[in-house]
Tab-separated table of C-alpha atoms and ligand atoms in Angstrom:
chain	number	residue	atom	x	y	z
N	12	MET	CA	0.000	0.000	0.000
N	13	LEU	CA	1.236	3.437	-0.960
N	14	LYS	CA	0.525	4.928	2.453
N	15	ASP	CA	2.551	2.198	4.158
N	16	GLU	CA	5.642	2.765	1.998
N	17	LYS	CA	8.869	2.670	3.980
N	18	THR	CA	12.269	4.192	3.319
N	19	LEU	CA	15.681	4.136	4.968
N	20	VAL	CA	17.475	7.305	6.025
N	21	VAL	CA	20.987	7.254	7.451
N	22	VAL	CA	22.465	10.377	9.024
N	23	LYS	CA	26.105	10.050	7.980
N	24	PRO	CA	29.069	10.760	10.300
N	25	ASP	CA	29.205	14.430	9.191
N	26	GLY	CA	25.582	14.918	10.283
N	27	ILE	CA	26.333	13.520	13.730
N	28	GLN	CA	29.545	15.590	14.080
N	29	ARG	CA	27.695	18.752	13.006
N	30	SER	CA	25.060	18.126	15.738
N	31	LEU	CA	22.316	18.023	13.130
N	32	ILE	CA	20.455	14.869	14.223
N	33	GLY	CA	17.566	16.836	15.726
N	34	GLU	CA	17.287	19.263	12.804
N	35	ILE	CA	17.290	16.388	10.317
N	36	VAL	CA	14.698	14.342	12.214
N	37	LYS	CA	12.531	17.457	12.469
N	38	ARG	CA	12.529	18.017	8.719
N	39	TYR	CA	11.299	14.501	7.956
N	40	GLU	CA	8.946	14.376	10.942
N	41	ARG	CA	7.052	17.552	10.080
N	42	SER	CA	6.263	16.223	6.600
N	43	GLY	CA	3.759	13.816	8.151
N	44	LEU	CA	5.904	10.710	7.718
N	45	LYS	CA	6.014	8.361	10.711
N	46	LEU	CA	9.279	7.245	12.341
N	47	VAL	CA	9.048	3.454	12.728
N	48	GLY	CA	12.683	2.471	13.372
N	49	LEU	CA	15.711	4.225	14.858
N	50	LYS	CA	19.233	3.209	15.899
N	51	MET	CA	22.778	4.540	16.282
N	52	VAL	CA	25.700	2.373	15.130
N	53	VAL	CA	29.274	2.533	13.837
N	54	PRO	CA	29.089	0.541	10.582
N	55	THR	CA	31.881	-1.838	9.545
N	56	ALA	CA	33.570	-1.667	6.133
N	57	ASP	CA	31.895	-4.906	5.022
N	58	PHE	CA	28.513	-3.585	6.035
N	59	VAL	CA	28.954	-0.338	4.091
N	60	ARG	CA	30.024	-2.277	0.990
N	61	GLN	CA	26.945	-4.488	1.322
N	62	HIS	CA	24.719	-1.455	1.776
N	63	TYR	CA	25.917	0.295	-1.376
N	64	THR	CA	25.890	-2.848	-3.531
N	65	VAL	CA	22.303	-3.792	-2.623
N	66	ASP	CA	21.328	-2.217	-5.961
N	67	PRO	CA	23.339	-3.907	-8.746
N	68	GLU	CA	22.964	-0.825	-10.939
N	69	TRP	CA	24.431	1.516	-8.323
N	70	PHE	CA	27.938	1.234	-9.788
N	71	VAL	CA	26.903	2.466	-13.232
N	72	LYS	CA	24.389	5.050	-11.963
N	73	THR	CA	26.733	6.754	-9.497
N	74	GLY	CA	29.644	6.972	-11.949
N	75	THR	CA	27.379	8.287	-14.710
N	76	LYS	CA	25.829	10.915	-12.411
N	77	THR	CA	29.307	12.144	-11.442
N	78	ILE	CA	30.470	12.369	-15.085
N	79	GLU	CA	27.295	14.257	-16.085
N	80	SER	CA	27.712	16.709	-13.234
N	81	TYR	CA	31.298	17.493	-14.268
N	82	LYS	CA	30.261	18.017	-17.888
N	83	LYS	CA	27.328	20.250	-16.950
N	84	LYS	CA	29.804	22.552	-15.236
N	85	GLY	CA	32.142	22.446	-18.284
N	86	LYS	CA	34.748	20.414	-16.366
N	87	THR	CA	36.542	17.169	-17.173
N	88	PRO	CA	35.731	14.133	-14.986
N	89	LEU	CA	38.565	12.012	-13.554
N	90	SER	CA	37.584	9.226	-15.977
N	91	GLU	CA	35.029	8.586	-18.730
N	92	ASP	CA	34.393	5.107	-17.317
N	93	PRO	CA	31.548	5.191	-14.752
N	94	LEU	CA	32.696	1.915	-13.188
N	95	LYS	CA	36.189	3.263	-12.573
N	96	ILE	CA	34.742	6.350	-10.900
N	97	THR	CA	32.406	4.369	-8.652
N	98	GLU	CA	35.254	2.057	-7.640
N	99	ILE	CA	37.039	5.096	-6.165
N	100	VAL	CA	33.792	6.521	-4.724
N	101	LEU	CA	33.065	3.266	-2.885
N	102	LYS	CA	36.558	3.109	-1.381
N	103	ASN	CA	36.188	6.673	-0.108
N	104	LEU	CA	32.619	6.098	1.039
N	105	ILE	CA	33.698	3.143	3.164
N	106	LYS	CA	36.317	5.330	4.861
N	107	PHE	CA	33.710	8.037	5.445
N	108	MET	CA	30.859	5.871	6.678
N	109	THR	CA	33.024	3.893	9.130
N	110	ALA	CA	34.628	7.020	10.621
N	111	GLY	CA	32.103	7.335	13.467
N	112	PRO	CA	28.529	6.767	14.577
N	113	VAL	CA	25.630	7.105	12.157
N	114	VAL	CA	21.901	7.212	12.894
N	115	ALA	CA	19.685	4.910	10.843
N	116	MET	CA	15.955	5.575	10.612
N	117	VAL	CA	12.983	4.049	8.878
N	118	TRP	CA	10.262	6.490	7.832
N	119	GLN	CA	6.832	5.303	6.770
N	120	GLY	CA	3.949	6.965	4.953
N	121	MET	CA	2.442	7.970	1.628
N	122	HIS	CA	5.176	8.165	-1.040
N	123	ALA	CA	7.798	7.845	1.725
N	124	VAL	CA	10.675	7.263	-0.730
N	125	GLY	CA	9.850	10.277	-2.910
N	126	VAL	CA	9.025	12.598	-0.011
N	127	VAL	CA	12.306	11.758	1.737
N	128	ARG	CA	14.352	12.225	-1.468
N	129	LYS	CA	12.682	15.605	-1.996
N	130	ILE	CA	13.393	16.788	1.555
N	131	THR	CA	16.954	15.405	1.370
N	132	GLY	CA	17.946	17.083	-1.929
N	133	GLY	CA	20.368	16.064	-4.680
N	134	THR	CA	23.638	14.253	-4.020
N	135	GLU	CA	25.969	17.240	-4.435
N	136	PRO	CA	25.339	19.912	-1.771
N	137	LEU	CA	26.679	22.676	-4.039
N	138	THR	CA	23.814	22.080	-6.469
N	139	SER	CA	21.141	20.616	-4.141
N	140	ASP	CA	18.038	22.805	-4.048
N	141	VAL	CA	17.724	25.467	-1.383
N	142	GLY	CA	15.177	24.285	1.186
N	143	THR	CA	16.516	20.723	1.176
N	144	ILE	CA	18.676	19.301	3.968
N	145	ARG	CA	21.722	18.944	1.731
N	146	GLY	CA	21.122	22.335	0.112
N	147	ASP	CA	20.649	24.252	3.359
N	148	LEU	CA	22.889	22.620	5.927
N	149	THR	CA	26.174	21.805	4.217
N	150	LEU	CA	28.432	22.880	1.326
N	151	ASP	CA	30.469	20.124	-0.380
N	152	SER	CA	30.982	19.442	-4.118
N	153	TYR	CA	32.181	16.609	-6.391
N	154	GLU	CA	35.134	18.756	-7.376
N	155	ALA	CA	36.230	19.459	-3.803
N	156	SER	CA	35.818	15.856	-2.681
N	157	ASP	CA	37.538	14.415	-5.749
N	158	THR	CA	40.461	16.815	-5.372
N	159	ASP	CA	40.895	15.686	-1.772
N	160	GLY	CA	40.261	12.014	-2.595
N	161	ARG	CA	37.285	11.589	-0.249
N	162	ALA	CA	33.542	10.996	-0.356
N	163	VAL	CA	31.108	13.878	-0.794
N	164	ARG	CA	29.976	14.846	2.711
N	165	ASN	CA	26.269	15.335	2.223
N	166	LEU	CA	24.844	14.452	5.658
N	167	ILE	CA	22.327	11.809	4.574
N	168	HIS	CA	21.771	8.546	2.807
N	169	ALA	CA	18.202	8.034	1.562
N	170	SER	CA	16.889	5.017	-0.380
N	171	GLY	CA	16.451	5.570	-4.113
N	172	SER	CA	13.341	3.434	-4.678
N	173	ALA	CA	10.802	1.361	-2.734
N	174	GLU	CA	12.561	-1.825	-3.843
N	175	GLU	CA	15.965	-0.538	-2.747
N	176	ALA	CA	14.407	0.603	0.535
N	177	ARG	CA	13.065	-2.901	1.211
N	178	LYS	CA	16.524	-4.414	0.771
N	179	GLU	CA	18.326	-1.691	2.716
N	180	ILE	CA	15.872	-1.806	5.643
N	181	ALA	CA	16.324	-5.593	5.839
N	182	LEU	CA	20.075	-5.031	6.033
N	183	TRP	CA	19.972	-2.380	8.775
N	184	PHE	CA	17.023	-3.545	10.904
N	185	LYS	CA	15.691	-6.820	12.300
N	186	PRO	CA	11.954	-7.202	11.582
N	187	GLU	CA	11.114	-6.713	15.278
N	188	GLU	CA	12.963	-3.382	15.308
N	189	ILE	CA	10.411	-1.889	12.915
N	190	LEU	CA	7.411	-0.780	14.944
N	191	ASN	CA	3.828	-0.875	13.822
N	192	TYR	CA	1.768	1.782	15.593
N	193	LYS	CA	-0.922	4.358	15.069
N	194	LEU	CA	-0.132	8.062	15.074
N	195	ALA	CA	-2.835	10.642	15.792
N	196	ASN	CA	-1.679	12.494	12.661
N	197	ASP	CA	-2.536	9.504	10.464
N	198	ALA	CA	-6.250	10.337	10.585
N	199	ILE	CA	-5.978	13.791	9.017
N	200	LEU	CA	-3.469	12.560	6.442
N	201	TYR	CA	-5.201	9.396	5.309
N	202	ASP	CA	-8.860	9.160	6.430
N	203	VAL	CA	-11.223	9.432	3.486
N	204	ASN	CA	-14.088	10.850	5.580
N	205	LEU	CA	-13.137	13.470	8.125
N	206	ASP	CA	-16.229	12.813	10.215
N	207	SER	CA	-14.393	12.219	13.482
N	208	ILE	CA	-13.238	15.812	13.947
N	209	LEU	CA	-16.466	17.570	14.954
N	210	GLU	CA	-18.183	16.414	18.147
X	312	ADP	P1	22.828	9.485	-3.165
X	312	ADP	O1	23.425	9.367	-1.777
X	312	ADP	O2	22.334	10.879	-3.421
X	312	ADP	O3	21.811	8.429	-3.476
X	312	ADP	P2	24.774	8.035	-4.793
X	312	ADP	O4	24.077	6.774	-4.453
X	312	ADP	O5	25.057	8.322	-6.240
X	312	ADP	O6	24.051	9.312	-4.187
X	312	ADP	O7	26.188	8.049	-4.058
X	312	ADP	C1	26.326	7.594	-2.743
X	312	ADP	C2	27.188	8.543	-1.955
X	312	ADP	O8	28.522	8.487	-2.478
X	312	ADP	C3	26.814	10.006	-2.047
X	312	ADP	O9	25.795	10.370	-1.161
X	312	ADP	C4	28.129	10.679	-1.748
X	312	ADP	O10	28.386	10.723	-0.355
X	312	ADP	C5	29.146	9.740	-2.395
X	312	ADP	N1	29.513	10.111	-3.767
X	312	ADP	C6	28.803	9.917	-4.901
X	312	ADP	N2	29.484	10.322	-6.002
X	312	ADP	C7	30.665	10.767	-5.538
X	312	ADP	C8	31.837	11.335	-6.174
X	312	ADP	N3	31.918	11.491	-7.472
X	312	ADP	N4	32.878	11.688	-5.391
X	312	ADP	C9	32.838	11.524	-4.063
X	312	ADP	N5	31.776	10.997	-3.403
X	312	ADP	C10	30.704	10.638	-4.124
């Protein structure tokens, strides 16, 4: 069911170090989505690799997105081969994501994947829309991170599709760690007839 869609959000080590956990939770929470899972962990290298390779197309997509972004700015990417680029990205991402604690969350609600991606903003903070978490709260770019040989520090991971979310949630959470509960807000968001408001 669309209104039960779930998505995974991970506040990356830069989000924790910047003391932005509360601000980030607030931005998703006020959308009407429901928080149904929450934990703080320091991921291992193997776990991060597993997480990013859950989607077999991730290697091609991430490299291609990086190349396109360079070209759009009239710059030359480090390589024309998306796979070569992603190989480096993954190595740097593992270093980044294992550097300290992260907070993993599962958000549930209508169009959860799309709503969370919208609130999160595009991958590169320099070009993420104003009003999004990545656009408002940090300032990294592909160029800066590639020059320094590190991952883009963009505060958040958010699942790319409902299918990806299913796999990622199964990786990060045991089934019993995902809670099923009613929120008072659910009524005004989802009830077809609003006949329980007036007494
Ligand atoms: P998103 O997190 O927006 O879904 P991707 O799945 O394409 O983006 O990439 C995963 C993460 O890898 C990004 O959030 C970012 O931290 C890092 N990353 C992606 N491309 C690059 C790059 N070219 N250089 C450095 N880090 C990158």
